[in-house]
Short mmCIF file of C-alpha atoms and ligand atoms in Angstrom, two decimals:
data_model
loop_
_atom_site.label_atom_id
_atom_site.label_comp_id
_atom_site.label_asym_id
_atom_site.label_seq_id
_atom_site.Cartn_x
_atom_site.Cartn_y
_atom_site.Cartn_z
CA MET A 1 -29.99 214.66 98.02
CA ASN A 2 -26.90 215.17 96.02
CA TYR A 3 -24.55 212.63 97.55
CA VAL A 4 -22.32 210.02 95.96
CA ASP A 5 -20.33 206.95 96.99
CA LEU A 6 -17.39 206.09 94.74
CA HIS A 7 -16.25 202.88 96.42
CA VAL A 8 -18.80 200.06 96.70
CA HIS A 9 -18.55 196.26 96.47
CA SER A 10 -21.10 193.61 95.44
CA THR A 11 -21.32 189.81 95.25
CA ALA A 12 -19.28 190.05 92.04
CA SER A 13 -16.38 190.26 94.53
CA ASP A 14 -16.74 190.13 98.31
CA GLY A 15 -19.80 192.25 99.02
CA SER A 16 -22.94 190.57 100.36
CA LEU A 17 -25.48 192.33 98.11
CA THR A 18 -25.92 191.60 94.41
CA PRO A 19 -25.14 194.49 92.04
CA ARG A 20 -28.86 195.08 91.63
CA GLU A 21 -29.43 195.10 95.40
CA VAL A 22 -26.56 197.56 95.85
CA VAL A 23 -28.15 199.92 93.33
CA ALA A 24 -31.58 199.51 94.92
CA GLN A 25 -30.17 200.30 98.36
CA ALA A 26 -28.31 203.37 97.06
CA ARG A 27 -31.53 204.52 95.46
CA ALA A 28 -33.52 203.89 98.68
CA GLN A 29 -30.96 205.93 100.62
CA GLY A 30 -31.44 208.78 98.16
CA LEU A 31 -27.90 208.79 96.77
CA ARG A 32 -27.42 210.44 93.40
CA ALA A 33 -24.59 208.26 92.07
CA ILE A 34 -22.44 205.30 93.03
CA ALA A 35 -19.42 203.65 91.49
CA LEU A 36 -19.37 199.86 91.67
CA THR A 37 -15.71 199.00 92.33
CA ASP A 38 -15.43 195.25 92.82
CA HIS A 39 -12.01 193.73 93.46
CA ASP A 40 -10.29 192.65 90.25
CA THR A 41 -13.52 192.11 88.33
CA ILE A 42 -16.01 193.92 86.09
CA ASP A 43 -18.50 191.06 86.13
CA GLY A 44 -21.05 192.99 88.20
CA LEU A 45 -21.11 196.08 85.99
CA GLY A 46 -23.64 194.92 83.40
CA GLU A 47 -26.24 194.15 86.07
CA ALA A 48 -25.47 197.32 88.03
CA LEU A 49 -25.77 199.58 84.98
CA ALA A 50 -29.04 197.95 83.93
CA ALA A 51 -30.43 198.36 87.46
CA GLY A 52 -29.22 201.97 87.50
CA ALA A 53 -31.07 202.72 84.26
CA GLU A 54 -34.22 201.08 85.57
CA LEU A 55 -34.18 202.58 89.06
CA GLU A 56 -32.86 205.96 87.92
CA LEU A 57 -29.60 206.02 89.78
CA GLU A 58 -26.35 207.02 88.10
CA VAL A 59 -23.94 204.08 88.16
CA ILE A 60 -20.30 204.69 87.30
CA PRO A 61 -18.62 201.56 85.93
CA GLY A 62 -15.61 200.95 88.15
CA ILE A 63 -13.11 198.45 89.48
CA GLU A 64 -10.57 198.14 92.33
CA ILE A 65 -7.38 196.43 91.22
CA SER A 66 -4.86 195.05 93.74
CA ALA A 67 -1.35 195.96 92.59
CA ALA A 68 1.99 194.59 93.78
CA HIS A 69 3.42 196.73 96.58
CA GLU A 70 5.59 196.12 99.63
CA PRO A 71 5.04 196.63 102.50
CA GLY A 72 1.27 196.99 102.88
CA SER A 73 -1.07 196.86 99.91
CA MET A 74 -1.89 199.05 96.93
CA HIS A 75 -5.43 199.17 95.60
CA ILE A 76 -6.10 201.20 92.47
CA LEU A 77 -9.63 202.31 91.68
CA GLY A 78 -10.73 202.72 88.07
CA TYR A 79 -13.71 204.89 87.09
CA PHE A 80 -15.69 205.22 83.86
CA ILE A 81 -13.98 202.18 82.43
CA ASN A 82 -15.23 200.66 79.21
CA HIS A 83 -16.37 197.38 80.64
CA GLY A 84 -16.84 195.95 77.14
CA SER A 85 -13.08 196.11 76.57
CA ALA A 86 -11.88 192.70 75.39
CA ARG A 87 -8.33 193.56 76.41
CA LEU A 88 -9.35 194.43 79.96
CA ASP A 89 -11.36 191.25 80.17
CA GLU A 90 -8.35 189.23 79.07
CA GLN A 91 -6.09 190.88 81.66
CA LEU A 92 -8.63 190.31 84.41
CA ARG A 93 -8.88 186.66 83.45
CA VAL A 94 -5.27 186.28 84.60
CA LEU A 95 -6.31 187.51 88.06
CA LYS A 96 -9.33 185.23 88.11
CA GLN A 97 -7.11 182.25 87.40
CA ALA A 98 -4.65 183.35 90.10
CA ARG A 99 -7.53 183.33 92.62
CA ALA A 100 -8.87 180.00 91.40
CA ASP A 101 -5.42 178.49 91.98
CA ARG A 102 -4.92 180.08 95.36
CA ASN A 103 -8.19 179.62 97.24
CA PRO A 104 -7.92 175.81 97.48
CA GLN A 105 -4.34 176.21 98.74
CA ILE A 106 -5.50 178.44 101.59
CA VAL A 107 -8.29 175.98 102.40
CA ALA A 108 -5.77 173.10 102.35
CA ASN A 109 -3.54 175.02 104.77
CA LEU A 110 -6.50 175.52 107.11
CA GLN A 111 -7.29 171.82 106.92
CA LYS A 112 -3.67 171.05 107.86
CA LEU A 113 -4.14 173.35 110.84
CA GLY A 114 -7.04 171.14 111.91
CA MET A 115 -10.06 173.01 110.59
CA ALA A 116 -12.65 171.02 108.68
CA ILE A 117 -13.54 173.52 105.98
CA THR A 118 -14.06 172.90 102.26
CA MET A 119 -14.00 174.94 99.05
CA ALA A 120 -17.67 174.04 98.53
CA GLU A 121 -18.54 175.83 101.78
CA VAL A 122 -16.49 178.85 100.77
CA GLU A 123 -18.14 179.01 97.36
CA ALA A 124 -21.55 178.72 98.97
CA VAL A 125 -21.06 181.94 100.97
CA SER A 126 -19.54 183.84 98.04
CA GLY A 127 -22.88 184.53 96.34
CA GLY A 128 -21.71 183.20 93.00
CA GLY A 129 -19.09 185.84 92.20
CA GLN A 130 -15.37 185.86 92.69
CA VAL A 131 -14.10 184.06 95.78
CA GLY A 132 -11.62 185.59 98.22
CA ARG A 133 -10.28 185.52 101.75
CA PRO A 134 -13.29 187.40 103.19
CA HIS A 135 -15.46 184.42 102.20
CA ILE A 136 -13.02 182.00 103.81
CA ALA A 137 -13.14 184.18 106.93
CA GLN A 138 -16.94 183.98 106.94
CA VAL A 139 -16.85 180.19 106.88
CA LEU A 140 -14.32 180.14 109.73
CA VAL A 141 -16.70 182.30 111.76
CA GLN A 142 -19.79 180.25 110.83
CA LYS A 143 -18.11 177.02 111.84
CA GLY A 144 -16.94 178.50 115.13
CA TYR A 145 -13.19 178.25 114.48
CA VAL A 146 -12.82 181.96 115.19
CA ALA A 147 -14.95 184.44 117.11
CA ASP A 148 -15.18 186.99 114.32
CA PHE A 149 -14.09 188.06 110.85
CA GLN A 150 -11.13 190.12 112.05
CA THR A 151 -9.77 187.24 114.16
CA ALA A 152 -9.82 184.96 111.10
CA PHE A 153 -7.33 187.33 109.47
CA GLU A 154 -5.27 187.89 112.58
CA LYS A 155 -4.92 184.23 113.46
CA TYR A 156 -4.90 182.47 110.10
CA ILE A 157 -5.38 184.12 106.74
CA GLY A 158 -3.95 187.64 107.09
CA ASN A 159 -0.85 188.46 105.01
CA HIS A 160 1.39 187.10 107.76
CA GLY A 161 -0.91 184.33 108.91
CA PRO A 162 0.02 180.61 108.82
CA ALA A 163 -2.57 179.72 106.16
CA TYR A 164 -1.83 182.68 103.88
CA VAL A 165 -0.90 182.05 100.27
CA ASN A 166 0.31 184.90 98.07
CA LYS A 167 -1.22 185.48 94.65
CA PHE A 168 -0.15 187.13 91.42
CA ARG A 169 -0.70 190.87 91.27
CA PHE A 170 -0.02 193.27 88.41
CA ALA A 171 2.73 195.85 88.89
CA PRO A 172 1.30 199.31 89.68
CA ARG A 173 2.32 200.57 86.25
CA ASP A 174 0.43 197.74 84.52
CA ALA A 175 -2.66 198.14 86.70
CA LEU A 176 -2.74 201.86 85.87
CA ALA A 177 -2.33 201.11 82.15
CA MET A 178 -5.18 198.60 82.28
CA ILE A 179 -7.49 201.30 83.60
CA THR A 180 -6.38 204.13 81.34
CA GLU A 181 -6.32 201.93 78.23
CA ALA A 182 -9.93 200.98 79.02
CA GLY A 183 -10.75 204.71 78.93
CA GLY A 184 -10.93 205.08 82.70
CA LEU A 185 -9.60 207.39 85.39
CA ALA A 186 -7.37 205.77 88.01
CA SER A 187 -7.39 206.80 91.68
CA LEU A 188 -5.27 205.46 94.53
CA ALA A 189 -7.57 203.85 97.12
CA HIS A 190 -7.11 204.34 100.91
CA PRO A 191 -3.47 205.54 100.56
CA PHE A 192 -2.56 204.68 104.17
CA THR A 193 -2.52 200.96 103.32
CA LEU A 194 0.71 201.62 101.37
CA GLU A 195 2.34 201.84 104.82
CA TYR A 196 4.55 204.73 103.61
CA SER A 197 7.01 206.14 106.11
CA SER A 198 6.20 209.87 105.80
CA THR A 199 4.12 212.30 103.75
CA GLY A 200 7.24 212.96 101.68
CA HIS A 201 7.51 209.27 100.96
CA LEU A 202 3.87 209.12 99.89
CA ARG A 203 4.44 212.17 97.67
CA SER A 204 7.33 210.45 95.89
CA ILE A 205 5.23 207.33 95.30
CA LEU A 206 2.41 209.51 93.94
CA ILE A 207 4.75 211.34 91.57
CA GLN A 208 5.78 208.01 90.10
CA LEU A 209 2.19 206.75 89.87
CA ARG A 210 1.07 210.00 88.26
CA ASP A 211 3.71 209.55 85.56
CA TRP A 212 2.16 206.16 84.89
CA GLY A 213 -1.34 207.59 84.59
CA LEU A 214 -2.76 208.05 88.09
CA ALA A 215 -5.46 210.75 87.95
CA GLY A 216 -6.88 210.80 91.46
CA LEU A 217 -6.43 210.19 95.15
CA GLU A 218 -9.02 208.70 97.51
CA VAL A 219 -9.11 211.54 100.01
CA TYR A 220 -12.41 210.64 101.68
CA TYR A 221 -12.64 207.24 103.36
CA PRO A 222 -14.16 206.09 106.67
CA GLU A 223 -10.77 205.20 108.12
CA HIS A 224 -9.22 208.59 107.31
CA ALA A 225 -9.14 210.67 110.48
CA PRO A 226 -9.45 214.44 109.89
CA GLU A 227 -5.68 215.09 109.94
CA ARG A 228 -5.03 212.33 107.43
CA GLN A 229 -7.85 213.50 105.20
CA ALA A 230 -6.47 217.04 105.31
CA ALA A 231 -2.99 215.82 104.35
CA TYR A 232 -4.37 213.86 101.39
CA LYS A 233 -6.46 216.81 100.28
CA LYS A 234 -3.38 219.02 100.33
CA LEU A 235 -1.38 216.47 98.32
CA ALA A 236 -4.17 216.10 95.75
CA LEU A 237 -4.38 219.87 95.26
CA GLU A 238 -0.62 220.23 95.11
CA MET A 239 -0.26 217.42 92.57
CA GLY A 240 -3.26 218.13 90.37
CA LEU A 241 -4.96 214.87 91.34
CA LEU A 242 -8.73 214.52 91.46
CA MET A 243 -10.19 213.94 94.91
CA THR A 244 -12.29 210.80 95.16
CA GLY A 245 -13.93 209.09 98.10
CA GLY A 246 -16.24 206.36 99.20
CA SER A 247 -17.36 204.12 102.01
CA ASP A 248 -15.91 200.76 100.81
CA PHE A 249 -19.36 199.32 101.46
CA HIS A 250 -19.43 195.49 101.54
CA GLY A 251 -22.92 194.86 103.00
CA SER A 252 -23.26 192.48 105.95
CA ILE A 253 -19.64 191.29 105.68
CA LYS A 254 -18.54 194.69 107.10
CA PRO A 255 -21.68 195.77 108.98
CA GLU A 256 -20.05 198.84 110.50
CA ILE A 257 -19.90 200.49 107.07
CA THR A 258 -22.88 202.44 105.75
CA MET A 259 -23.16 203.17 102.06
CA GLY A 260 -22.60 206.85 101.32
CA ARG A 261 -21.04 207.61 104.70
CA VAL A 262 -17.30 208.37 104.74
CA GLY A 263 -16.95 209.79 108.24
CA PRO A 264 -18.93 210.98 111.25
CA ASN A 265 -21.49 213.12 109.49
CA LEU A 266 -19.44 213.22 106.28
CA TYR A 267 -21.12 212.67 102.89
CA LEU A 268 -19.70 213.40 99.45
CA PRO A 269 -21.20 215.91 97.01
CA TYR A 270 -21.91 215.10 93.35
CA GLU A 271 -19.36 217.76 92.47
CA LEU A 272 -16.61 215.10 92.78
CA VAL A 273 -18.20 213.25 89.86
CA GLU A 274 -18.51 216.44 87.81
CA LYS A 275 -14.80 217.05 88.23
CA MET A 276 -14.01 213.53 87.09
CA LYS A 277 -16.20 213.94 84.02
CA ALA A 278 -14.48 217.22 83.19
CA ARG A 279 -11.13 215.41 83.35
CA LEU A 280 -12.41 212.64 81.08
CA VAL A 281 -13.35 214.95 78.22
CA ARG A 282 -10.05 216.81 78.28
P1 LIG B 1 -8.14 188.58 98.78
O1 LIG B 1 -8.49 189.52 97.65
O2 LIG B 1 -8.80 187.26 98.65
O3 LIG B 1 -6.68 188.52 99.03
O4 LIG B 1 -8.78 189.25 100.08
C1 LIG B 1 -8.46 190.59 100.34
C2 LIG B 1 -9.56 191.20 101.18
O5 LIG B 1 -9.53 190.61 102.45
C3 LIG B 1 -9.35 192.68 101.40
O6 LIG B 1 -9.97 193.47 100.42
C4 LIG B 1 -10.02 192.89 102.75
O7 LIG B 1 -11.41 193.06 102.59
C5 LIG B 1 -9.80 191.58 103.45
N1 LIG B 1 -8.63 191.65 104.33
C6 LIG B 1 -7.33 191.48 104.02
N2 LIG B 1 -6.53 191.57 105.11
C7 LIG B 1 -7.37 191.81 106.16
C8 LIG B 1 -7.18 192.00 107.56
N3 LIG B 1 -5.97 191.96 108.12
N4 LIG B 1 -8.28 192.22 108.32
C9 LIG B 1 -9.51 192.24 107.75
N5 LIG B 1 -9.75 192.07 106.46
C10 LIG B 1 -8.71 191.85 105.65
ZN1 LIG B 2 -13.43 193.86 99.56
FE1 LIG B 3 -9.35 198.29 98.96
FE1 LIG B 4 -12.69 198.23 98.44
#
């Protein structure tokens, strides 16, 4: 098999498998390469790279940074980043602190709404990595306050929910610089979450991002219907952006997602990685 998955999460952020387990599963599925792209952290990369070397699976050191954008959300993927970069580590520490400040505030809001949940419970489900809303959602489900994960967001902790607390995000330009300064290639994740008004609007956003260092566009993604995927492919070709793709695997937290699978019967060839590598050496 010659397939890859360039968008995968572990317990370093909100996935349910440890970095090593992610690599082992990719290997068991016969994938050729994966990129570990945890939210706002590179803490899982050391373990993932070591497991990759041991189990003979190519692991691309990655990240997914949440950038400030209204409406909707902007996630920027970074690939082939130098995860030993002290500067990157320092910048990511700001985000870690922002989360540490915010999680107890969300929990306090839920308590005010009458739910007996604690930070200790949230930390217990997080698997030891960074803590986020998906973990809070899991606790709400476990304790029976909501029927499922999605309802937790819809009723309480989604961006417009009554328990939501905003957190600091880097401006898109700064997030792109963080990735490129760490030697990486930046790609815009699941572009539809920008909630742009038209393809022309998306194009104008991409032109700006490209000026700031954007190198790729996530064309292949489970939630991209064929028409959307075709539009993104066209934009990437037109704008000289690399095409990237992945499943956004999170393990049992999002059980409908299968690693390596980006659509009904759609898997990504290793060629995507070769094109990224060619861009890196230029
Ligand atoms: P956080 O980084 O703590 O703000 O949590 C963000 C994560 O929560 C996202 O990456 C999604 O996995 C999840 N999330 C955010 N909004 C929703 C939503 N409306 N429905 C389901 N999951 C969501
Ligand atoms: Zn996630
Ligand atoms: Fe994302
Ligand atoms: Fe993701």
